[in-house]
Short mmCIF file of C-alpha atoms and ligand atoms in Angstrom, two decimals:
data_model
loop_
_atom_site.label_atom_id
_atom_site.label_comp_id
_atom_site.label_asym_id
_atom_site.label_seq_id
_atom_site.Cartn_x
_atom_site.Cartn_y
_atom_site.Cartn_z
CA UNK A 1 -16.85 -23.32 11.32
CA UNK A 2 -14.59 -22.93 14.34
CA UNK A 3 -10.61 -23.26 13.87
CA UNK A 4 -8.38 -23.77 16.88
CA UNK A 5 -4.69 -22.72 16.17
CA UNK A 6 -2.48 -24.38 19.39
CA UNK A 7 1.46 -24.07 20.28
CA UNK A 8 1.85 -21.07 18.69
CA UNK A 9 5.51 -20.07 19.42
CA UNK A 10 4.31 -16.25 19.79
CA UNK A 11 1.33 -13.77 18.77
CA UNK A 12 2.37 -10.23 17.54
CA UNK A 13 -0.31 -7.81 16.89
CA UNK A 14 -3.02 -8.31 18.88
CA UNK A 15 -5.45 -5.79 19.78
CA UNK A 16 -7.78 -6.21 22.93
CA UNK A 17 -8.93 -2.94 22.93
CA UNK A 18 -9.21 -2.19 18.86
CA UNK A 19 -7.69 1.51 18.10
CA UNK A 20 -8.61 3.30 14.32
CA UNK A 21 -4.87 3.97 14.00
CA UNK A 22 -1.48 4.28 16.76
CA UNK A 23 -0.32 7.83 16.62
CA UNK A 24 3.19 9.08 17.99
CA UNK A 25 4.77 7.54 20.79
CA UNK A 26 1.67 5.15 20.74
CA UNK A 27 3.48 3.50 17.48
CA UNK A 28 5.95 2.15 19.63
CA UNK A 29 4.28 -0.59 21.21
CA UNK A 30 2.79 -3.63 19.87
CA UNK A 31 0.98 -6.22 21.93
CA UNK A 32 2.67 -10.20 21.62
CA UNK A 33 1.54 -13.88 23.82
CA UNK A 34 3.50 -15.93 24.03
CA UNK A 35 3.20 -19.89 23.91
CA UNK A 36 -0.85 -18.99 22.36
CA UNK A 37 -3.11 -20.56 20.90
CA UNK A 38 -5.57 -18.72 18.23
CA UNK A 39 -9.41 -19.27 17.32
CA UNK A 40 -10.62 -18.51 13.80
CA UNK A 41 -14.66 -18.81 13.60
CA UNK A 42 -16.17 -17.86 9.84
CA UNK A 43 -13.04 -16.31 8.74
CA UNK A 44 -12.81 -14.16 11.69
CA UNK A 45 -10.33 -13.59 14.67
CA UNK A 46 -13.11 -15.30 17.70
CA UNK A 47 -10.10 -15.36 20.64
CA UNK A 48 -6.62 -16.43 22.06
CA UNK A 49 -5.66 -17.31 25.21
CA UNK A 50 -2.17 -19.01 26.22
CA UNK A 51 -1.63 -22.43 26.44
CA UNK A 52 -0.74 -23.18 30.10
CA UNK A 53 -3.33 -20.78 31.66
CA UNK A 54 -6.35 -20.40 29.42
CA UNK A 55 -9.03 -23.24 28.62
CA UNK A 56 -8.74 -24.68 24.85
CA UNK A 57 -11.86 -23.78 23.41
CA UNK A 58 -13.72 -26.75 21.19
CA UNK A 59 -13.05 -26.34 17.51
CA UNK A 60 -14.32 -28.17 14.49
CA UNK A 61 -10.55 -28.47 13.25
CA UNK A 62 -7.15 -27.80 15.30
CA UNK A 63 -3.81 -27.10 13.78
CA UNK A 64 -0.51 -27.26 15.64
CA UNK A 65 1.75 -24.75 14.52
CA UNK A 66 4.89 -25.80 17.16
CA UNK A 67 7.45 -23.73 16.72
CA UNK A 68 5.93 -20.62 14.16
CA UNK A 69 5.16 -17.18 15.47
CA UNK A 70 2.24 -15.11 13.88
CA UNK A 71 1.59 -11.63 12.41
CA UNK A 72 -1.44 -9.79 11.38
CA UNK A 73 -1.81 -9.78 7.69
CA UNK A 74 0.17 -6.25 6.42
CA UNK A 75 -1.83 -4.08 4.51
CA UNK A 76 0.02 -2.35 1.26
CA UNK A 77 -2.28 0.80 0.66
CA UNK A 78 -0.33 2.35 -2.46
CA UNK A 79 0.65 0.18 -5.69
CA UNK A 80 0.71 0.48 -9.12
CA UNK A 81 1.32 -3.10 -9.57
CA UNK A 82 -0.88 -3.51 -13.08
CA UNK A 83 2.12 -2.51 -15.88
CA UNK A 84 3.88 -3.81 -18.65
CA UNK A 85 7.43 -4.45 -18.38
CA UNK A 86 10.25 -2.70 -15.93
CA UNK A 87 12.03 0.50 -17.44
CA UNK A 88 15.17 -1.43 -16.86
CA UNK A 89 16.78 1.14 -19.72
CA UNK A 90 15.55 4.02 -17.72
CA UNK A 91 17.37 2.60 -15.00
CA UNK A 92 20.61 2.16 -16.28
CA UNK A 93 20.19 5.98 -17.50
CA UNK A 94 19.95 6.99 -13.80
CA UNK A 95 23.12 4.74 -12.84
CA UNK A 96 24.69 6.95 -14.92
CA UNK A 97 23.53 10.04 -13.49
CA UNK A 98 20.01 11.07 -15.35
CA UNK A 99 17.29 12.26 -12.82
CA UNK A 100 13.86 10.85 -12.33
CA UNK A 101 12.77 13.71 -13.79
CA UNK A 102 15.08 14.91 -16.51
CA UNK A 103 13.70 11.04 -17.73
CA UNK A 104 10.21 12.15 -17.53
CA UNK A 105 10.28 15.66 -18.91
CA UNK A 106 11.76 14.04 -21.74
CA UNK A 107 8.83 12.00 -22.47
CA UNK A 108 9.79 8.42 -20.62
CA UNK A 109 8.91 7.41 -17.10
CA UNK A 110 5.08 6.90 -16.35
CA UNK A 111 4.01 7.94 -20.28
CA UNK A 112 6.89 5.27 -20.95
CA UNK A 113 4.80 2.63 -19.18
CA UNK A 114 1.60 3.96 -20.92
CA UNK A 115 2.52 3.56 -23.98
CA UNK A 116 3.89 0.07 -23.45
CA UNK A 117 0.55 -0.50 -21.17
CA UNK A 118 -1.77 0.87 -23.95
CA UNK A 119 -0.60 -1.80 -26.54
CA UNK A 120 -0.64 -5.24 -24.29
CA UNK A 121 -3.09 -7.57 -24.31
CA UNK A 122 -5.86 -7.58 -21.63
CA UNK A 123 -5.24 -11.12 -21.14
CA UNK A 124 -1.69 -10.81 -20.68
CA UNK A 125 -1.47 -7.81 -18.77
CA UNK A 126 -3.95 -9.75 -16.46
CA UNK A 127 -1.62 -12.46 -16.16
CA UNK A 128 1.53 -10.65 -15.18
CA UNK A 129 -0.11 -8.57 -12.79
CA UNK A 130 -2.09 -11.65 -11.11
CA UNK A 131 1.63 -13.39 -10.89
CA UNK A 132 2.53 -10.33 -8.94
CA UNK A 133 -0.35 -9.66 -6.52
CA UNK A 134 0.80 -13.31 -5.98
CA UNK A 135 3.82 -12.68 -4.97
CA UNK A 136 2.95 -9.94 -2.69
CA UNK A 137 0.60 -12.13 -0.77
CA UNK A 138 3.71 -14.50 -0.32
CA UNK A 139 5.18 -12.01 1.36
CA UNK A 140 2.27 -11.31 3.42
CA UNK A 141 0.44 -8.60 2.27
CA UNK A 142 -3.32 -9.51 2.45
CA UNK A 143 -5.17 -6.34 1.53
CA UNK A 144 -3.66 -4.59 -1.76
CA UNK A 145 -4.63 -0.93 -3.31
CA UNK A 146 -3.97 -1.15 -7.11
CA UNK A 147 -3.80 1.92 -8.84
CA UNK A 148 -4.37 2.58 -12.50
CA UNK A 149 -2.45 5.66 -14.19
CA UNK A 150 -0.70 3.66 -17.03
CA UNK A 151 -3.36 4.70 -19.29
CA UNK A 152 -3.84 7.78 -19.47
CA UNK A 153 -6.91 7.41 -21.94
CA UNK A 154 -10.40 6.15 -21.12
CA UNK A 155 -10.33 2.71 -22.67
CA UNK A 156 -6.66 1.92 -20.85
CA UNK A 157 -7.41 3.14 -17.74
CA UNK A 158 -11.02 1.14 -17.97
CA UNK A 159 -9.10 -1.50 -18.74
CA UNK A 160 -6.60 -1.38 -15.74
CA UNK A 161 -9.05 -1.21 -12.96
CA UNK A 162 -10.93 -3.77 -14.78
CA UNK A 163 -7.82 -5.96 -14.13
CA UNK A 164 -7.56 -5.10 -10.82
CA UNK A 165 -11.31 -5.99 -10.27
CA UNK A 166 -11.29 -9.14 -11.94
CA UNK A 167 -7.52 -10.00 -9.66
CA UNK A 168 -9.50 -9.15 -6.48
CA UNK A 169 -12.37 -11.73 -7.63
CA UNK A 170 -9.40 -14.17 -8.72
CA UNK A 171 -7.69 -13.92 -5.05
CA UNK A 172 -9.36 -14.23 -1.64
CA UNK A 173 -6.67 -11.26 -0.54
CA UNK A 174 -8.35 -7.51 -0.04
CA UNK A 175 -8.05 -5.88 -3.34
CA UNK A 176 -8.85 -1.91 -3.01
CA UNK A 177 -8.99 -0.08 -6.60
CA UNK A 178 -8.10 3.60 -7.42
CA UNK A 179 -8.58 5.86 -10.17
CA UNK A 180 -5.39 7.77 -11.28
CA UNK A 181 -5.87 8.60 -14.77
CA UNK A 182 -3.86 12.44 -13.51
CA UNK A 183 -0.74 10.58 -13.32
CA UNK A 184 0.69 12.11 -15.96
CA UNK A 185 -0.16 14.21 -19.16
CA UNK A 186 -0.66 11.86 -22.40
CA UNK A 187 1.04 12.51 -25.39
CA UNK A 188 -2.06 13.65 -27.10
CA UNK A 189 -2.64 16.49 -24.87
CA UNK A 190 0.98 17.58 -24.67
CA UNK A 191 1.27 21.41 -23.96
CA UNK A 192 -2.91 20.86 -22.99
CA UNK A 193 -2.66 20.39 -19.37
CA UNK A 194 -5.49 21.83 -18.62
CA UNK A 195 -7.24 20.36 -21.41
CA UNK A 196 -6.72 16.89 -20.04
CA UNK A 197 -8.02 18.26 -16.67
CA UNK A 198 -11.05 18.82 -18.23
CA UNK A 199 -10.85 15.35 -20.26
CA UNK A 200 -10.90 13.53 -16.91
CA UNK A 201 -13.14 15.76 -15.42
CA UNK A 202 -15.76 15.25 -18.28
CA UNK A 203 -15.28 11.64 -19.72
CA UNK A 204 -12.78 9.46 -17.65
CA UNK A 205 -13.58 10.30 -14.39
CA UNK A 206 -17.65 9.41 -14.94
CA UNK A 207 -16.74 6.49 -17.41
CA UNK A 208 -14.57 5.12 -14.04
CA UNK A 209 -17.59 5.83 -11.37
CA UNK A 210 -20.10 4.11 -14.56
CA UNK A 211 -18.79 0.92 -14.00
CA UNK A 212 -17.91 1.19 -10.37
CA UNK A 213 -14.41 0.11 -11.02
CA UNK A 214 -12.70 3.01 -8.40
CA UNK A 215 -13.03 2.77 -4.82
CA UNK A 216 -10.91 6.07 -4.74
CA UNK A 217 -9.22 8.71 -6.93
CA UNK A 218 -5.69 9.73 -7.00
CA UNK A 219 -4.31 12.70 -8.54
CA UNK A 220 -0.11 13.04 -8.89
CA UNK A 221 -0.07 16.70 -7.28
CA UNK A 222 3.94 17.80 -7.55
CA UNK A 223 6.45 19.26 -9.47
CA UNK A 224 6.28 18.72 -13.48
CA UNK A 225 2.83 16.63 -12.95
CA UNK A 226 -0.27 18.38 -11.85
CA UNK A 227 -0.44 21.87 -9.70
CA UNK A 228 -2.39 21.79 -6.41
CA UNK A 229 -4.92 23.45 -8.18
CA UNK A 230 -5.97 21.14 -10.80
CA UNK A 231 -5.62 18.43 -8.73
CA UNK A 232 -8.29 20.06 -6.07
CA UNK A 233 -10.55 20.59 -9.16
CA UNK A 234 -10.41 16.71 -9.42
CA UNK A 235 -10.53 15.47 -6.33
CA UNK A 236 -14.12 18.01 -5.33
CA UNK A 237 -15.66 16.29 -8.45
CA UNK A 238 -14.43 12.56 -7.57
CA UNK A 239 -16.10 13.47 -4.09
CA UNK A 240 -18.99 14.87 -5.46
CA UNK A 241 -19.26 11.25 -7.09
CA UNK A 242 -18.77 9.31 -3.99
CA UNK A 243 -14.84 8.57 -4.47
CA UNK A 244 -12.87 9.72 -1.45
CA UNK A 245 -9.26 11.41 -1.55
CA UNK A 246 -5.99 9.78 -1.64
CA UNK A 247 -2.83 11.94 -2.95
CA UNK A 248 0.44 11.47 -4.61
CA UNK A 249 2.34 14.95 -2.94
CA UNK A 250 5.73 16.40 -2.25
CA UNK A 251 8.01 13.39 -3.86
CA UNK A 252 9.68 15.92 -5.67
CA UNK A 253 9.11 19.20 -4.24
CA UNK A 254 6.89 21.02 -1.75
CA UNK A 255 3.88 22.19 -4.35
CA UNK A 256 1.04 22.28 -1.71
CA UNK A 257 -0.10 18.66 -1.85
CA UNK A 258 -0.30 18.14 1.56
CA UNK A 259 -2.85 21.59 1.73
CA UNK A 260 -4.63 20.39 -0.69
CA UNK A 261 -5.13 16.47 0.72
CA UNK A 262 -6.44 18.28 4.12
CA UNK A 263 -8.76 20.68 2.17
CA UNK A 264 -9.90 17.72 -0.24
CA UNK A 265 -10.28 15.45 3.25
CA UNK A 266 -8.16 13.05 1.29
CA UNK A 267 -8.27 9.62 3.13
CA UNK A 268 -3.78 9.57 2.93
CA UNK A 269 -1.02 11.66 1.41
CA UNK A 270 1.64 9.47 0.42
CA UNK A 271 5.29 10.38 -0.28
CA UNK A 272 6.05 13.75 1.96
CA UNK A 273 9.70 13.76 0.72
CA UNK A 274 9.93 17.06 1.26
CA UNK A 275 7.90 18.65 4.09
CA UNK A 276 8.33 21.68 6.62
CA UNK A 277 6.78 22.53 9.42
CA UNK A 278 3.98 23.89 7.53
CA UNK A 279 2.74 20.67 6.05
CA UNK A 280 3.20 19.31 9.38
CA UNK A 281 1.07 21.35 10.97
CA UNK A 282 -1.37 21.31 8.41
CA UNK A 283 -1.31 16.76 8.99
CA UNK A 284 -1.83 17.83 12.81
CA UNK A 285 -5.13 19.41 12.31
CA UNK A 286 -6.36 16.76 9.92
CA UNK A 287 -7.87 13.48 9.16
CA UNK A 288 -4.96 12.28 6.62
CA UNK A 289 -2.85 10.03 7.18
CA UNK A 290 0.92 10.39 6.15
CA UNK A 291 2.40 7.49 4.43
CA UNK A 292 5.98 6.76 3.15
CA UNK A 293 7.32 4.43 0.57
CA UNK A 294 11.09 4.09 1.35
CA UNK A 295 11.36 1.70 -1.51
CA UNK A 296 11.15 4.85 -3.71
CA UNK A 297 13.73 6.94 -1.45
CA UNK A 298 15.89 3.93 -1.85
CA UNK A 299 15.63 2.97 -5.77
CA UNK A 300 15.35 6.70 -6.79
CA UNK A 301 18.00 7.93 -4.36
CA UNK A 302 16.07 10.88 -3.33
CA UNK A 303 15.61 11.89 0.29
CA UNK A 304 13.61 9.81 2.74
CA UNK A 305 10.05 11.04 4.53
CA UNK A 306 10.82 12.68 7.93
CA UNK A 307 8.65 9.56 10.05
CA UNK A 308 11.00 10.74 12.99
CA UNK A 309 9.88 14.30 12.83
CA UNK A 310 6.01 13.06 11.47
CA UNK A 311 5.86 10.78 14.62
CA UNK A 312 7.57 13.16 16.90
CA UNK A 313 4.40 15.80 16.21
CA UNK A 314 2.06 12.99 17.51
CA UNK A 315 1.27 11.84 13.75
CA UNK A 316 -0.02 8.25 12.94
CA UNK A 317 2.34 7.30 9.97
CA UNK A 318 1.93 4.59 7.52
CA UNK A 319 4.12 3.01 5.07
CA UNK A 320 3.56 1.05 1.66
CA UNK A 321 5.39 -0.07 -1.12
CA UNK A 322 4.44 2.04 -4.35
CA UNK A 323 5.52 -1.65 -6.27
CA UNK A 324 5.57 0.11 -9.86
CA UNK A 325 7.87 -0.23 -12.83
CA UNK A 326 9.96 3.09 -12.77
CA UNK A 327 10.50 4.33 -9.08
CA UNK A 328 9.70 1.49 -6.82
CA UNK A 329 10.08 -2.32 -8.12
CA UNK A 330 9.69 -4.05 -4.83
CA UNK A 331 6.95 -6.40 -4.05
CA UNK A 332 7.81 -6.72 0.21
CA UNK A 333 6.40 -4.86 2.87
CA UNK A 334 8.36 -6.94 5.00
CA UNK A 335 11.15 -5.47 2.83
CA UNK A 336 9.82 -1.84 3.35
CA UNK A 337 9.39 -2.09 6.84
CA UNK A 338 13.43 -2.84 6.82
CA UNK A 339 13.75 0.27 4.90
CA UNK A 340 11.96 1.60 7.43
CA UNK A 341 13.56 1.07 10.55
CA UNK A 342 17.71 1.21 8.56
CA UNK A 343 16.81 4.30 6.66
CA UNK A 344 14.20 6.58 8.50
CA UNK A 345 14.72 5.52 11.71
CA UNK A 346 11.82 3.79 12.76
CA UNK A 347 11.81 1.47 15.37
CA UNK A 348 10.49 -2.13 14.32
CA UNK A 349 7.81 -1.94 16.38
CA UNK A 350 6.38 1.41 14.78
CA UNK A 351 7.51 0.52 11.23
CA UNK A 352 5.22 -3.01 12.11
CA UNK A 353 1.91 -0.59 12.88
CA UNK A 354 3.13 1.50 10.13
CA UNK A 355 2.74 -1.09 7.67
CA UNK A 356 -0.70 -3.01 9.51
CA UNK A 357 -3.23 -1.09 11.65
CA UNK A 358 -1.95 2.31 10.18
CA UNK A 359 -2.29 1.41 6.42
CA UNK A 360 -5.21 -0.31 7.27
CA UNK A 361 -6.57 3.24 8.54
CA UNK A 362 -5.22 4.82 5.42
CA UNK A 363 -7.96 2.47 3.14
CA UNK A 364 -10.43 3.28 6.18
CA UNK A 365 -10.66 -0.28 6.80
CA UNK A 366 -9.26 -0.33 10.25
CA UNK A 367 -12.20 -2.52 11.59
CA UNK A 368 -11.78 -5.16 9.14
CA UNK A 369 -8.02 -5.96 9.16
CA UNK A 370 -5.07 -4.68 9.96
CA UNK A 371 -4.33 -6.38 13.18
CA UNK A 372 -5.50 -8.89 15.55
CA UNK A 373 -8.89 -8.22 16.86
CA UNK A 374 -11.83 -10.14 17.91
CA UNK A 375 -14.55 -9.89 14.68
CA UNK A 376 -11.39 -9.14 12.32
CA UNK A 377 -10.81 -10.51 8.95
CA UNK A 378 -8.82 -13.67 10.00
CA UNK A 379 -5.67 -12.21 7.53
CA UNK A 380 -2.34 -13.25 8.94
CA UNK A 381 1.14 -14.94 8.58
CA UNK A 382 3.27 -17.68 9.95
CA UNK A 383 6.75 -17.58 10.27
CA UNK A 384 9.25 -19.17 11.20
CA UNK A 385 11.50 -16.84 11.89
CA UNK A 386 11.67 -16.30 16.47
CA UNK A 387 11.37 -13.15 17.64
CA UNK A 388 10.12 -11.70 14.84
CA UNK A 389 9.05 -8.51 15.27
CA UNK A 390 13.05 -7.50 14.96
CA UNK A 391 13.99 -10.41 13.09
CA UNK A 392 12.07 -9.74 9.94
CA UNK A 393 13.57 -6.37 9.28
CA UNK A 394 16.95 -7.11 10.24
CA UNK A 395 17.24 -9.95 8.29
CA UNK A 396 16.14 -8.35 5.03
CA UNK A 397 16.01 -10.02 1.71
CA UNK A 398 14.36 -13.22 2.38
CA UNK A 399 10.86 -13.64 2.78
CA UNK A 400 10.24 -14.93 6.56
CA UNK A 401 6.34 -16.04 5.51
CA UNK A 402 5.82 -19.66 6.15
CA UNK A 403 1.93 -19.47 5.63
CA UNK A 404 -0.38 -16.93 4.75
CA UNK A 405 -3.91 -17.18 5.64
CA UNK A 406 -6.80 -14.86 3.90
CA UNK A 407 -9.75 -14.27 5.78
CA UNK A 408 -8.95 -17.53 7.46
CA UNK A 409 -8.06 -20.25 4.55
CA UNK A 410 -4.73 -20.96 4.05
CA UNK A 411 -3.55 -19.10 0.52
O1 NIG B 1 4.49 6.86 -6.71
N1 NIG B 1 5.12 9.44 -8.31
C1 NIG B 1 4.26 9.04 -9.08
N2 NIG B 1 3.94 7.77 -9.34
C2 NIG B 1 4.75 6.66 -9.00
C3 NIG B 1 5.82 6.44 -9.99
C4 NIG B 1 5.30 5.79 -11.16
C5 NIG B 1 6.35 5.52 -12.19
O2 NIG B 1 7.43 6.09 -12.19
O3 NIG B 1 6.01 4.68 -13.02
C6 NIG B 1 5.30 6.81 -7.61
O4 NIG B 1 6.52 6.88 -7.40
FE1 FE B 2 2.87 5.87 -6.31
#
């Protein structure tokens, strides 16, 4: 099945010579055509050419899209969008001047989601979190990494990345799944840290890899959560049974995450809050990516992720939402790559690959989406929004997707 797209107002994204991820100055540039038309064959990018100068190819179907500009489909490769309800109390507590972590140490925060978590319905908990993935693909995310961690016991965590299976059977987006049962330490092991290392080690962690519900494993590796030590202990054994590494590090304070994702060959290292030199040098002479999630600078008021100094060492850098209840309610990438550019400086153009080919490298599935290639997922967006590579983070707050197209069918 070959589908022609023809007056395409302009193409951003596209990728004749396909690159695993843009690093440094590299970020800056993204590829556009103008006046284009597009050719989808089995759900794949096949070719584009511009209207005046190149041949129309023959199509089975043709679709004139007069007046819309399209994106590559943006990949979000953190969430923890499976939860119960928004800590909207917990919220109100930090308007007033309560820290993040005061909140948790005194029990609330992420064991205040698992406890609400632990007592919903399958059912409904599969609902609301279906309704969001939803609305994330309206805003035109098209490959999504759910993470579980609102468990915290075997039977809730099985039953969060069961959800997130059964959504990415439900959707034709991407769905990626991760284990992150060392998001926090459960009630019932309170005082036990190590204890519930051992608990995950022992029961969760091969319960998760039984089914084959985790295509990675996570570990919270900071301040007040789990020490950089534990949280190598867990990510050797995930390796050991074929899950590779991604990490949450340095949100709150520099505890050796970033050491520990190169040792562990973790796949990303998302946050990086607070970073030196140190832990850049240790990104330089590794295979993990950096990733930041402004949304959770901006709702926790806490200090941004250097991407100016990360992409001024010739990083790659990604960015993703971390949509969760407690630090990071927001839904957009087009939203974080705003945040990007107004708050860490980014230009649009890098926050754009930080978001797309660069996340897609931070799932390792840069040769399946993640821009506009030839033998690519066909995952993109039409808007109608002109020039939009500046226009959709400067005008933040509204969603600029017209269409969004999965693998080639229209969502
Ligand atoms: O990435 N930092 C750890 N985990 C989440 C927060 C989860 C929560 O507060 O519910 C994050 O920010
Ligand atoms: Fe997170």
């Amino acid at each position: 099945m070959r589908k022609l797209f023809t007056h395409i107002a302009a193409i951003h994204g596209i990728e004749n010579n396909p690159q695993p991820m843009l690093k440094g100055e590299e970020m800056a540039h993204v590829n556009s055509l103008k006046n284009a038309w597009l050719l989808i064959e089995d759900g794949k990018f096949a070719g584009w050419g511009t209207m005046d100068l190149d041949p129309l190819p023959t199509a089975d179907d043709s679709v004139s899209l007069t007046g819309l500009e399209i994106l590559p489909g943006l990949v979000d490769s953190h969430t923890h969008c499976i939860f119960a309800e928004p800590r909207s109390a917990e919220w109100e507590m930090r308007l007033k001047g309560a820290t993040y972590e005061e909140i948790a140490a005194a029990g609330g925060g992420i064991l205040n989601s698992a406890a609400k978590l632990r007592s919903m319905d399958e059912e409904w908990l599969y609902e609301q979190s279906l309704w969001r993935v939803q609305r994330m693909i309206e805003h035109g995310s098209t490959t999504i990494e759910i993470k579980s961690g609102y468990g915290l016991r075997t039977e809730s965590e099985l039953k969060m990345l069961r959800i997130a299976r059964r959504i990415g059977q439900n959707v034709n987006a991407t769905i990626k799944t991760t284990f992150l049962g060392a998001h926090a330490v459960p009630p019932e092991f309170k005082g036990r840290q190590d204890d519930y290392v051992e608990h995950i080690l022992n029961e969760m962690l091969p319960a998760v890899c039984g089914e084959g519900l985790a295509d990675h494993m996570d570990v919270f590796c900071d301040r007040g959560f789990f020490t950089a030590e534990q949280t190598l202990r867990l990510l050797e054994a995930a390796a050991k049974l074929g899950l590779p590494a991604k990490i949450h590090a340095n949100e709150l304070g520099i505890t050796g995450g970033v050491q520990v994702a190169a040792s562990a060959g973790a796949w990303s290292a998302d946050h990086l809050e607070h970073i030196g030199d140190e832990e850049i040098e240790c990104l330089r002479n590794s295979e993990v990516m950096p990733v930041g999630l402004p949304g959770t600078s901006y709702f926790l008021d806490i200090p941004y992720t250097p991407a100016r100094e990360i992409i001024g060492a010739g990083l790659p850098f990604a960015l993703a939402s971390d949509f969760n209840p407690g630090s990071s309610p927001v839904c957009s990438l087009q939203m974080v790559w705003s945040l990007g550019c107004s708050r860490m400086k980014m230009l649009p153009a890098e926050a754009f690959n930080a978001i797309s080919l660069n996340a897609a490298r931070s799932l390792r599935l840069e040769n399946t989406t993640g821009s506009i290639a030839v033998g690519k997922q066909a995952d993109f967006w039409t808007t109608e929004t002109r020039n939009a590579l500046q226009s959709v983070p400067y005008f933040f707050g509204v969603n600029h997707a017209k269409d969004v197209y999965l693998k080639g069918t229209k969502n």
